[in-house]
Short mmCIF file of C-alpha atoms in Angstrom, two decimals:
data_model
loop_
_atom_site.label_atom_id
_atom_site.label_comp_id
_atom_site.label_asym_id
_atom_site.label_seq_id
_atom_site.Cartn_x
_atom_site.Cartn_y
_atom_site.Cartn_z
CA UNK A 2 3.90 12.25 6.06
CA UNK A 3 4.41 8.53 6.46
CA UNK A 4 7.24 6.84 4.61
CA UNK A 5 6.90 3.53 2.82
CA UNK A 6 9.35 0.65 2.99
CA UNK A 7 9.60 -2.02 0.32
CA UNK A 8 10.57 -5.24 2.07
CA UNK A 9 11.78 -6.76 -1.18
CA UNK A 10 15.59 -6.87 -1.67
CA UNK A 11 15.37 -3.58 -3.56
CA UNK A 12 14.09 -1.75 -0.50
CA UNK A 13 16.44 0.99 0.68
CA UNK A 14 14.50 2.91 3.34
CA UNK A 15 15.56 2.58 6.94
CA UNK A 16 12.98 0.25 8.54
CA UNK A 17 13.23 2.13 11.83
CA UNK A 18 11.52 5.19 10.32
CA UNK A 19 9.05 3.43 7.99
CA UNK A 20 5.35 3.64 8.80
CA UNK A 21 4.21 1.68 5.74
CA UNK A 22 5.55 -1.24 3.75
CA UNK A 23 4.71 -2.65 0.33
CA UNK A 24 5.56 -6.27 -0.42
CA UNK A 25 5.31 -7.79 -3.93
CA UNK A 26 4.52 -11.49 -3.65
CA UNK A 27 5.27 -14.21 -6.20
CA UNK A 28 3.50 -16.68 -3.91
CA UNK A 29 1.64 -16.45 -0.61
CA UNK A 30 4.70 -16.59 1.63
CA UNK A 31 5.21 -13.40 3.64
CA UNK A 32 8.79 -12.49 4.54
CA UNK A 33 10.07 -12.20 8.07
CA UNK A 34 9.73 -8.73 9.54
CA UNK A 35 12.76 -7.29 11.35
CA UNK A 36 12.27 -5.97 14.92
CA UNK A 37 12.69 -2.41 13.64
CA UNK A 38 9.29 -2.68 11.88
CA UNK A 39 7.42 -3.37 15.11
CA UNK A 40 5.59 -0.02 14.88
CA UNK A 41 4.48 -0.47 11.26
CA UNK A 42 1.02 1.02 10.67
CA UNK A 43 0.20 0.15 7.04
CA UNK A 44 0.96 -2.92 4.92
CA UNK A 45 0.35 -3.39 1.20
CA UNK A 46 0.55 -6.85 -0.36
CA UNK A 47 0.72 -6.82 -4.16
CA UNK A 48 0.39 -9.95 -6.26
CA UNK A 49 3.19 -10.59 -8.71
CA UNK A 50 2.05 -14.19 -9.24
CA UNK A 51 2.21 -15.46 -12.81
CA UNK A 52 -1.24 -16.32 -14.10
CA UNK A 53 -0.19 -19.75 -15.37
CA UNK A 54 1.09 -20.60 -11.87
CA UNK A 55 -1.78 -19.08 -9.89
CA UNK A 56 -4.15 -22.06 -9.81
CA UNK A 57 -1.43 -24.42 -8.61
CA UNK A 58 -0.51 -22.07 -5.77
CA UNK A 59 -4.17 -21.90 -4.74
CA UNK A 60 -4.35 -25.69 -4.46
CA UNK A 61 -1.34 -25.81 -2.11
CA UNK A 62 -1.83 -25.34 1.65
CA UNK A 63 -1.69 -21.73 2.73
CA UNK A 64 1.69 -20.87 4.28
CA UNK A 65 1.74 -19.79 7.92
CA UNK A 66 1.79 -16.08 8.68
CA UNK A 67 5.17 -15.16 10.22
CA UNK A 68 4.94 -14.68 13.98
CA UNK A 69 6.84 -11.39 13.72
CA UNK A 70 4.25 -9.73 11.47
CA UNK A 71 3.80 -6.41 13.33
CA UNK A 72 0.60 -6.40 15.38
CA UNK A 73 0.67 -2.60 15.20
CA UNK A 74 -0.63 -2.69 11.61
CA UNK A 75 -3.93 -0.83 11.30
CA UNK A 76 -4.29 -0.56 7.52
CA UNK A 77 -4.06 -3.44 5.03
CA UNK A 78 -4.14 -3.20 1.22
CA UNK A 79 -4.49 -6.28 -0.99
CA UNK A 80 -3.76 -5.63 -4.68
CA UNK A 81 -4.18 -7.65 -7.87
CA UNK A 82 -4.80 -11.09 -6.36
CA UNK A 83 -6.94 -11.87 -9.38
CA UNK A 84 -8.04 -15.39 -8.38
CA UNK A 85 -8.15 -14.93 -4.62
CA UNK A 86 -6.24 -16.71 -1.88
CA UNK A 87 -5.54 -20.26 -0.67
CA UNK A 88 -7.54 -21.14 2.43
CA UNK A 89 -7.00 -20.20 5.26
CA UNK A 90 -4.58 -17.41 4.24
CA UNK A 91 -7.02 -14.55 4.88
CA UNK A 92 -8.32 -15.98 8.16
CA UNK A 93 -4.76 -16.38 9.43
CA UNK A 94 -3.89 -12.88 8.28
CA UNK A 95 -6.86 -11.41 10.13
CA UNK A 96 -5.97 -13.29 13.31
CA UNK A 97 -2.43 -11.88 13.11
CA UNK A 98 -3.69 -8.27 12.82
CA UNK A 99 -5.81 -7.58 15.92
CA UNK A 100 -5.79 -3.79 15.43
CA UNK A 101 -6.79 -3.79 11.76
CA UNK A 102 -9.19 -0.90 11.19
CA UNK A 103 -8.89 -0.22 7.45
CA UNK A 104 -8.98 -2.62 4.49
CA UNK A 105 -8.40 -1.73 0.84
CA UNK A 106 -8.97 -4.46 -1.76
CA UNK A 107 -8.13 -3.76 -5.39
CA UNK A 108 -8.81 -5.60 -8.66
CA UNK A 109 -9.57 -9.22 -7.77
CA UNK A 110 -11.98 -12.01 -6.98
CA UNK A 111 -11.91 -11.53 -3.22
CA UNK A 112 -13.78 -14.76 -2.47
CA UNK A 113 -11.61 -16.77 -4.84
CA UNK A 114 -12.72 -19.59 -7.11
CA UNK A 115 -13.43 -22.35 -4.57
CA UNK A 116 -15.82 -22.90 -1.68
CA UNK A 117 -12.92 -23.03 0.77
CA UNK A 118 -11.52 -19.71 -0.46
CA UNK A 119 -14.96 -18.13 -0.16
CA UNK A 120 -15.39 -19.35 3.43
CA UNK A 121 -11.89 -18.13 4.23
CA UNK A 122 -12.72 -14.61 2.96
CA UNK A 123 -15.94 -14.59 4.99
CA UNK A 124 -13.99 -15.66 8.09
CA UNK A 125 -11.63 -12.73 7.54
CA UNK A 126 -14.51 -10.29 8.05
CA UNK A 127 -15.88 -12.21 11.02
CA UNK A 128 -12.47 -12.03 12.68
CA UNK A 129 -11.77 -8.37 11.89
CA UNK A 130 -13.91 -6.91 14.64
CA UNK A 131 -12.15 -3.54 14.67
CA UNK A 132 -12.66 -2.86 10.96
CA UNK A 133 -14.03 0.65 10.46
CA UNK A 134 -13.11 1.46 6.85
CA UNK A 135 -13.69 -0.79 3.84
CA UNK A 136 -12.61 0.12 0.30
CA UNK A 137 -13.52 -2.31 -2.50
CA UNK A 138 -12.07 -1.16 -5.82
CA UNK A 139 -12.96 -3.27 -8.86
CA UNK A 140 -13.67 -6.24 -6.59
CA UNK A 141 -15.93 -9.08 -7.68
CA UNK A 142 -17.06 -12.23 -5.90
CA UNK A 143 -19.29 -15.27 -6.30
CA UNK A 144 -23.04 -14.78 -5.63
CA UNK A 145 -23.93 -14.50 -1.97
CA UNK A 146 -20.52 -13.38 -0.72
CA UNK A 147 -21.25 -9.69 -0.23
CA UNK A 148 -24.65 -10.49 1.29
CA UNK A 149 -22.92 -12.72 3.86
CA UNK A 150 -20.31 -10.06 4.61
CA UNK A 151 -23.15 -7.59 5.10
CA UNK A 152 -24.78 -9.92 7.66
CA UNK A 153 -21.49 -10.13 9.54
CA UNK A 154 -21.07 -6.36 9.60
CA UNK A 155 -24.69 -5.74 10.63
CA UNK A 156 -24.40 -8.14 13.56
CA UNK A 157 -21.86 -5.96 15.33
CA UNK A 158 -22.89 -3.91 18.39
CA UNK A 159 -23.78 -0.24 17.95
CA UNK A 160 -20.83 2.13 17.24
CA UNK A 161 -18.63 -0.86 16.31
CA UNK A 162 -19.71 -1.03 12.67
CA UNK A 163 -18.16 0.40 9.52
CA UNK A 164 -17.70 4.15 9.47
CA UNK A 165 -16.39 4.48 5.92
CA UNK A 166 -17.55 2.43 2.94
CA UNK A 167 -16.22 2.87 -0.59
CA UNK A 168 -17.13 0.62 -3.49
CA UNK A 169 -15.90 1.62 -6.94
CA UNK A 170 -16.11 -0.02 -10.35
CA UNK A 171 -14.20 1.31 -13.36
CA UNK A 172 -16.56 0.99 -16.30
CA UNK A 173 -15.36 -1.25 -19.14
CA UNK A 174 -16.80 -0.26 -22.49
CA UNK A 175 -15.31 -3.32 -24.18
CA UNK A 176 -17.31 -5.66 -21.91
CA UNK A 177 -20.97 -5.59 -22.93
CA UNK A 178 -21.92 -7.69 -19.89
CA UNK A 179 -19.94 -5.61 -17.40
CA UNK A 180 -22.84 -4.28 -15.33
CA UNK A 181 -24.33 -7.77 -15.02
CA UNK A 182 -21.17 -8.81 -13.15
CA UNK A 183 -21.57 -6.07 -10.57
CA UNK A 184 -23.25 -7.49 -7.41
CA UNK A 185 -25.93 -4.80 -7.50
CA UNK A 186 -28.48 -6.65 -5.35
CA UNK A 187 -25.96 -7.51 -2.61
CA UNK A 188 -23.95 -4.30 -2.23
CA UNK A 189 -26.63 -2.47 -0.19
CA UNK A 190 -26.17 -5.16 2.49
CA UNK A 191 -22.87 -3.45 3.36
CA UNK A 192 -24.72 -0.30 4.49
CA UNK A 193 -25.08 0.08 8.24
CA UNK A 194 -26.05 2.46 11.01
CA UNK A 195 -22.55 3.75 11.82
CA UNK A 196 -21.59 4.93 8.33
CA UNK A 197 -20.43 8.51 7.96
CA UNK A 198 -19.28 8.03 4.36
CA UNK A 199 -21.07 5.76 1.89
CA UNK A 200 -19.83 5.62 -1.70
CA UNK A 201 -21.10 3.22 -4.35
CA UNK A 202 -19.39 4.72 -7.37
CA UNK A 203 -18.96 4.05 -11.08
CA UNK A 204 -15.96 5.77 -12.68
CA UNK A 205 -14.92 6.30 -16.31
CA UNK A 206 -12.17 4.07 -17.69
CA UNK A 207 -8.57 5.22 -17.71
CA UNK A 208 -7.59 6.62 -21.10
CA UNK A 209 -4.46 5.15 -22.68
CA UNK A 210 -2.70 5.43 -26.02
CA UNK A 211 -2.00 1.72 -26.14
CA UNK A 212 -3.42 0.38 -29.45
CA UNK A 213 -3.71 -3.07 -27.85
CA UNK A 214 -5.69 -1.83 -24.85
CA UNK A 215 -9.11 -3.60 -25.02
CA UNK A 216 -10.74 -0.26 -24.18
CA UNK A 217 -9.46 1.09 -27.51
CA UNK A 218 -10.72 -1.84 -29.59
CA UNK A 219 -14.12 -2.90 -30.91
CA UNK A 220 -15.43 -6.35 -30.08
CA UNK A 221 -14.09 -7.43 -33.49
CA UNK A 222 -10.60 -6.36 -32.39
CA UNK A 223 -10.45 -3.28 -34.60
CA UNK A 224 -9.40 0.19 -33.43
CA UNK A 225 -12.34 2.30 -32.25
CA UNK A 226 -13.29 5.37 -34.25
CA UNK A 227 -13.35 7.49 -31.09
CA UNK A 228 -12.11 6.98 -27.60
CA UNK A 229 -14.66 5.50 -25.20
CA UNK A 230 -15.76 7.92 -22.52
CA UNK A 231 -18.17 8.12 -19.65
CA UNK A 232 -19.99 5.31 -17.90
CA UNK A 233 -23.21 3.36 -17.83
CA UNK A 234 -25.15 3.09 -14.58
CA UNK A 235 -27.32 0.34 -13.19
CA UNK A 236 -30.93 0.33 -14.28
CA UNK A 237 -33.42 2.25 -12.16
CA UNK A 238 -35.26 -1.00 -11.36
CA UNK A 239 -32.24 -2.12 -9.30
CA UNK A 240 -32.16 0.94 -7.04
CA UNK A 241 -34.97 0.17 -4.60
CA UNK A 242 -32.83 -2.16 -2.49
CA UNK A 243 -30.30 0.64 -2.09
CA UNK A 244 -33.02 3.12 -1.14
CA UNK A 245 -34.38 0.68 1.44
CA UNK A 246 -30.94 0.17 3.00
CA UNK A 247 -30.40 3.92 3.23
CA UNK A 248 -33.81 4.66 4.71
CA UNK A 249 -35.07 1.75 6.81
CA UNK A 250 -34.55 2.09 10.55
CA UNK A 251 -32.51 -1.11 10.97
CA UNK A 252 -29.87 -0.11 8.40
CA UNK A 253 -30.10 3.65 7.70
CA UNK A 254 -26.89 5.47 8.69
CA UNK A 255 -27.51 7.84 11.59
CA UNK A 256 -24.97 10.57 10.80
CA UNK A 257 -24.27 10.31 7.08
CA UNK A 258 -22.16 13.18 5.77
CA UNK A 259 -21.06 11.96 2.32
CA UNK A 260 -23.24 9.91 -0.01
CA UNK A 261 -22.28 8.71 -3.48
CA UNK A 262 -24.76 6.42 -5.23
CA UNK A 263 -23.64 7.05 -8.81
CA UNK A 264 -23.47 3.30 -9.53
CA UNK A 265 -27.28 3.15 -9.34
CA UNK A 266 -29.84 5.21 -11.28
CA UNK A 267 -32.42 6.76 -8.94
CA UNK A 268 -35.76 8.27 -9.84
CA UNK A 269 -36.47 11.77 -8.55
CA UNK A 270 -38.94 10.28 -6.05
CA UNK A 271 -36.30 7.89 -4.75
CA UNK A 272 -33.86 10.79 -4.48
CA UNK A 273 -36.38 12.76 -2.41
CA UNK A 274 -36.89 9.77 -0.12
CA UNK A 275 -33.15 9.37 0.47
CA UNK A 276 -32.44 13.07 1.00
CA UNK A 277 -35.42 13.38 3.30
CA UNK A 278 -33.81 10.73 5.51
CA UNK A 279 -30.30 12.24 5.38
CA UNK A 280 -30.71 15.99 5.75
CA UNK A 281 -27.23 16.52 7.27
CA UNK A 282 -25.40 15.58 4.08
CA UNK A 283 -22.42 17.74 3.10
CA UNK A 284 -21.44 15.97 -0.14
CA UNK A 285 -23.78 14.26 -2.62
CA UNK A 286 -23.01 12.38 -5.84
CA UNK A 287 -26.01 10.74 -7.46
CA UNK A 288 -27.13 9.29 -10.79
CA UNK A 289 -30.70 10.13 -11.76
CA UNK A 290 -32.98 9.68 -14.73
CA UNK A 291 -32.51 12.75 -16.94
CA UNK A 292 -35.55 14.22 -18.68
CA UNK A 293 -35.48 17.14 -21.18
CA UNK A 294 -37.95 19.35 -19.28
CA UNK A 295 -37.89 22.32 -16.92
CA UNK A 296 -40.33 20.50 -14.63
CA UNK A 297 -37.95 17.56 -14.15
CA UNK A 298 -35.07 19.93 -13.39
CA UNK A 299 -37.07 21.81 -10.80
CA UNK A 300 -38.06 18.53 -9.13
CA UNK A 301 -34.38 17.61 -8.74
CA UNK A 302 -33.47 21.05 -7.36
CA UNK A 303 -36.37 20.89 -4.90
CA UNK A 304 -35.11 17.51 -3.68
CA UNK A 305 -31.60 18.91 -3.17
CA UNK A 306 -33.04 21.77 -1.13
CA UNK A 307 -34.02 19.24 1.56
CA UNK A 308 -30.34 19.15 2.61
CA UNK A 309 -29.56 22.64 3.86
CA UNK A 310 -25.91 21.84 4.69
CA UNK A 311 -24.88 20.65 1.23
CA UNK A 312 -21.48 21.92 0.12
CA UNK A 313 -20.80 19.86 -3.03
CA UNK A 314 -23.16 18.19 -5.49
CA UNK A 315 -22.53 16.10 -8.59
CA UNK A 316 -25.41 14.86 -10.74
CA UNK A 317 -24.75 12.04 -13.20
CA UNK A 318 -27.60 12.14 -15.66
CA UNK A 319 -28.83 8.88 -17.19
CA UNK A 320 -30.75 10.14 -20.24
CA UNK A 321 -34.25 8.97 -20.98
CA UNK A 322 -35.20 8.08 -24.55
CA UNK A 323 -36.84 11.49 -24.95
CA UNK A 324 -33.64 13.21 -23.80
CA UNK A 325 -31.45 11.07 -26.06
CA UNK A 326 -33.70 11.79 -29.06
CA UNK A 327 -33.67 15.54 -28.43
CA UNK A 328 -29.88 15.58 -28.04
CA UNK A 329 -29.48 13.79 -31.38
CA UNK A 330 -31.13 16.74 -33.13
CA UNK A 331 -28.57 19.52 -33.75
CA UNK A 332 -31.31 22.14 -33.49
CA UNK A 333 -32.62 20.88 -30.15
CA UNK A 334 -29.42 19.77 -28.37
CA UNK A 335 -28.35 23.14 -26.88
CA UNK A 336 -31.82 24.01 -25.57
CA UNK A 337 -32.24 20.48 -24.22
CA UNK A 338 -29.20 20.90 -21.99
CA UNK A 339 -30.43 24.28 -20.80
CA UNK A 340 -33.75 22.71 -19.80
CA UNK A 341 -32.12 19.82 -17.96
CA UNK A 342 -29.20 21.60 -16.25
CA UNK A 343 -29.53 24.53 -13.81
CA UNK A 344 -28.98 28.10 -14.96
CA UNK A 345 -27.34 30.88 -12.95
CA UNK A 346 -30.79 31.91 -11.72
CA UNK A 347 -31.55 28.33 -10.69
CA UNK A 348 -28.26 28.20 -8.76
CA UNK A 349 -29.03 31.48 -7.02
CA UNK A 350 -32.34 30.06 -5.87
CA UNK A 351 -30.77 26.77 -4.75
CA UNK A 352 -27.95 28.65 -3.00
CA UNK A 353 -30.47 30.59 -0.95
CA UNK A 354 -31.87 27.28 0.36
CA UNK A 355 -28.45 25.64 0.72
CA UNK A 356 -26.21 28.54 1.79
CA UNK A 357 -23.07 26.38 2.21
CA UNK A 358 -23.20 25.09 -1.36
CA UNK A 359 -20.06 26.06 -3.32
CA UNK A 360 -19.84 23.46 -6.09
CA UNK A 361 -22.40 21.94 -8.46
CA UNK A 362 -21.56 19.63 -11.37
CA UNK A 363 -23.78 17.74 -13.77
CA UNK A 364 -23.05 15.61 -16.81
CA UNK A 365 -24.55 13.01 -19.09
CA UNK A 366 -23.11 9.73 -17.81
CA UNK A 367 -19.81 11.47 -16.97
CA UNK A 368 -19.02 12.10 -20.63
CA UNK A 369 -17.21 15.19 -21.87
CA UNK A 370 -18.40 15.47 -25.47
CA UNK A 371 -22.13 15.37 -24.65
CA UNK A 372 -22.07 18.58 -22.66
CA UNK A 373 -22.04 19.32 -18.95
CA UNK A 374 -22.52 22.05 -16.40
CA UNK A 375 -20.25 23.28 -13.64
CA UNK A 376 -21.02 26.05 -11.18
CA UNK A 377 -18.76 27.27 -8.38
CA UNK A 378 -19.02 29.98 -5.76
CA UNK A 379 -16.08 31.35 -3.77
CA UNK A 380 -16.08 32.65 -0.22
CA UNK A 381 -18.99 34.84 0.75
CA UNK A 382 -19.75 35.85 -2.84
CA UNK A 383 -23.33 35.37 -3.96
CA UNK A 384 -22.29 35.13 -7.61
CA UNK A 385 -22.07 31.73 -9.28
CA UNK A 386 -19.31 31.25 -11.85
CA UNK A 387 -19.49 28.74 -14.70
CA UNK A 388 -22.30 27.46 -16.87
CA UNK A 389 -23.22 24.89 -19.47
CA UNK A 390 -20.62 23.43 -21.85
CA UNK A 391 -22.13 22.93 -25.28
CA UNK A 392 -22.27 19.34 -26.54
CA UNK A 393 -20.53 17.76 -29.49
CA UNK A 394 -23.60 16.12 -31.01
CA UNK A 395 -21.66 14.06 -33.57
CA UNK A 396 -21.30 11.04 -31.25
CA UNK A 397 -25.01 11.04 -30.50
CA UNK A 398 -25.92 11.30 -34.16
CA UNK A 399 -23.55 8.45 -34.95
CA UNK A 400 -25.08 6.32 -32.19
CA UNK A 401 -28.54 7.12 -33.49
CA UNK A 402 -27.55 6.01 -37.00
CA UNK A 403 -26.04 2.80 -35.62
CA UNK A 404 -29.22 2.10 -33.68
CA UNK A 405 -31.32 2.66 -36.80
CA UNK A 406 -29.11 0.24 -38.76
CA UNK A 407 -29.48 -2.42 -36.07
CA UNK A 408 -33.25 -2.13 -36.30
#
C-alpha cells in the first residue's frame, strides 16, 4: 500500500518512503520538493484559499512550477479550487508532468471564470498526451469547455485515448436549477474508442445532522420535514447525444466493460440500442423510464439479456406519471412495485440468459423510502436471495398533496 506524505510543515512521514503527497495551498505557489521525493507517483493539491482572497490571486501572474517537481508523478488530484486557476498555472503544471496518466478533479470550476483561465485548462488537456484516466467529480465549467476537451481527446491516435472516464455529480435538492448546470449536451464528447470504463453518474447527497446544511433546509431557510433522499436524472430528451456517442462508429468504445449512464434517463429502446452495441459488458448501471406494467418490465429484462457476460446490474427507475400516481395510492403501491421490479422467477429466467449475473439492484431514483429490489446469487447456486422492499408511501402522498395545492 502506498504511503502519503504531507509536504506542509505538519508532515511527519519519511519522504524517502512516500509514494504520494498531499499539499494544502493558500495560494498557487508550490513548495520545493526535496531530492528524496524524486520517485513520487501521486500528488494531491488541495485549495485552502480564502474565498475573499481568491479573485485577487487569480488576477496575479501564475507562479512558476518548481523545477524539482518530481517528473515521476503519474497521478494528479486537484481539490476544491472553486474558482479555477490563474493562467498559465495548469499549462505549466502539465508541461512539468510528462508521465501524467491519471487526473482527478473535485468540486470546482475547472475552466475558471475568465477566458484566459479557460484556455489554460484546455491547454492542460492538449499537453497531457499520456492521460488515460479522467475523473471529474462535481466539476462544472463554462459552456463549450467540455466539448473542446472532447475534441482534443478524440484527436489522439488509436490506443492513446482515455481508458477510464468517470463523471459524477452529487445531487443537490436545495438547488432547483441544479440539473440545468450540468453540461449534459457536452459530456458525451468525452466518450472515445479506447474506453474500457465509462461512468456518467448521479449520486445522492451526503446526509448530515448539521441544521445549517442547505440540504436540510427549505428554500425559505426552514428545517425540512424529512431528510432529502435520492436523485433526479436528466430528462429523456437529453439522452440521444449520449446514445449516439456510445454507438456511432467514430466514437463507440471498442471493448467497454463497465457502463454507468445513471445521470441520463434512457428509454427502453435506447437501452436496447446501447446494449446491442456493447454485448461484452460486465457491469451496467442505467437510469430508465419506469412504467407500472409487466410488459415494460419484460422489455427491460429482454434488453439486459443481450449482454450474456453481465455480472452486476443496477437500474435507477425514473417514474412516469402513471407510475407516480399508482404509487401514491396505498392500495396500489405494493402491486405497482411488483409489476415494475423483477420477481424471483424473473431473475431465474434472466440468470439463465446471463449465467455470470450475481447482483441485481433497482430503485426509484435511488431513494430508500419508496421501495427497491435487491437480488443476489452466490457461487454456483441457482437460487436468488432477496426481493422487493415495501415502500413508505407517506412521502409520495405528501408530494401528491403539495402538487395538488400548487395547481
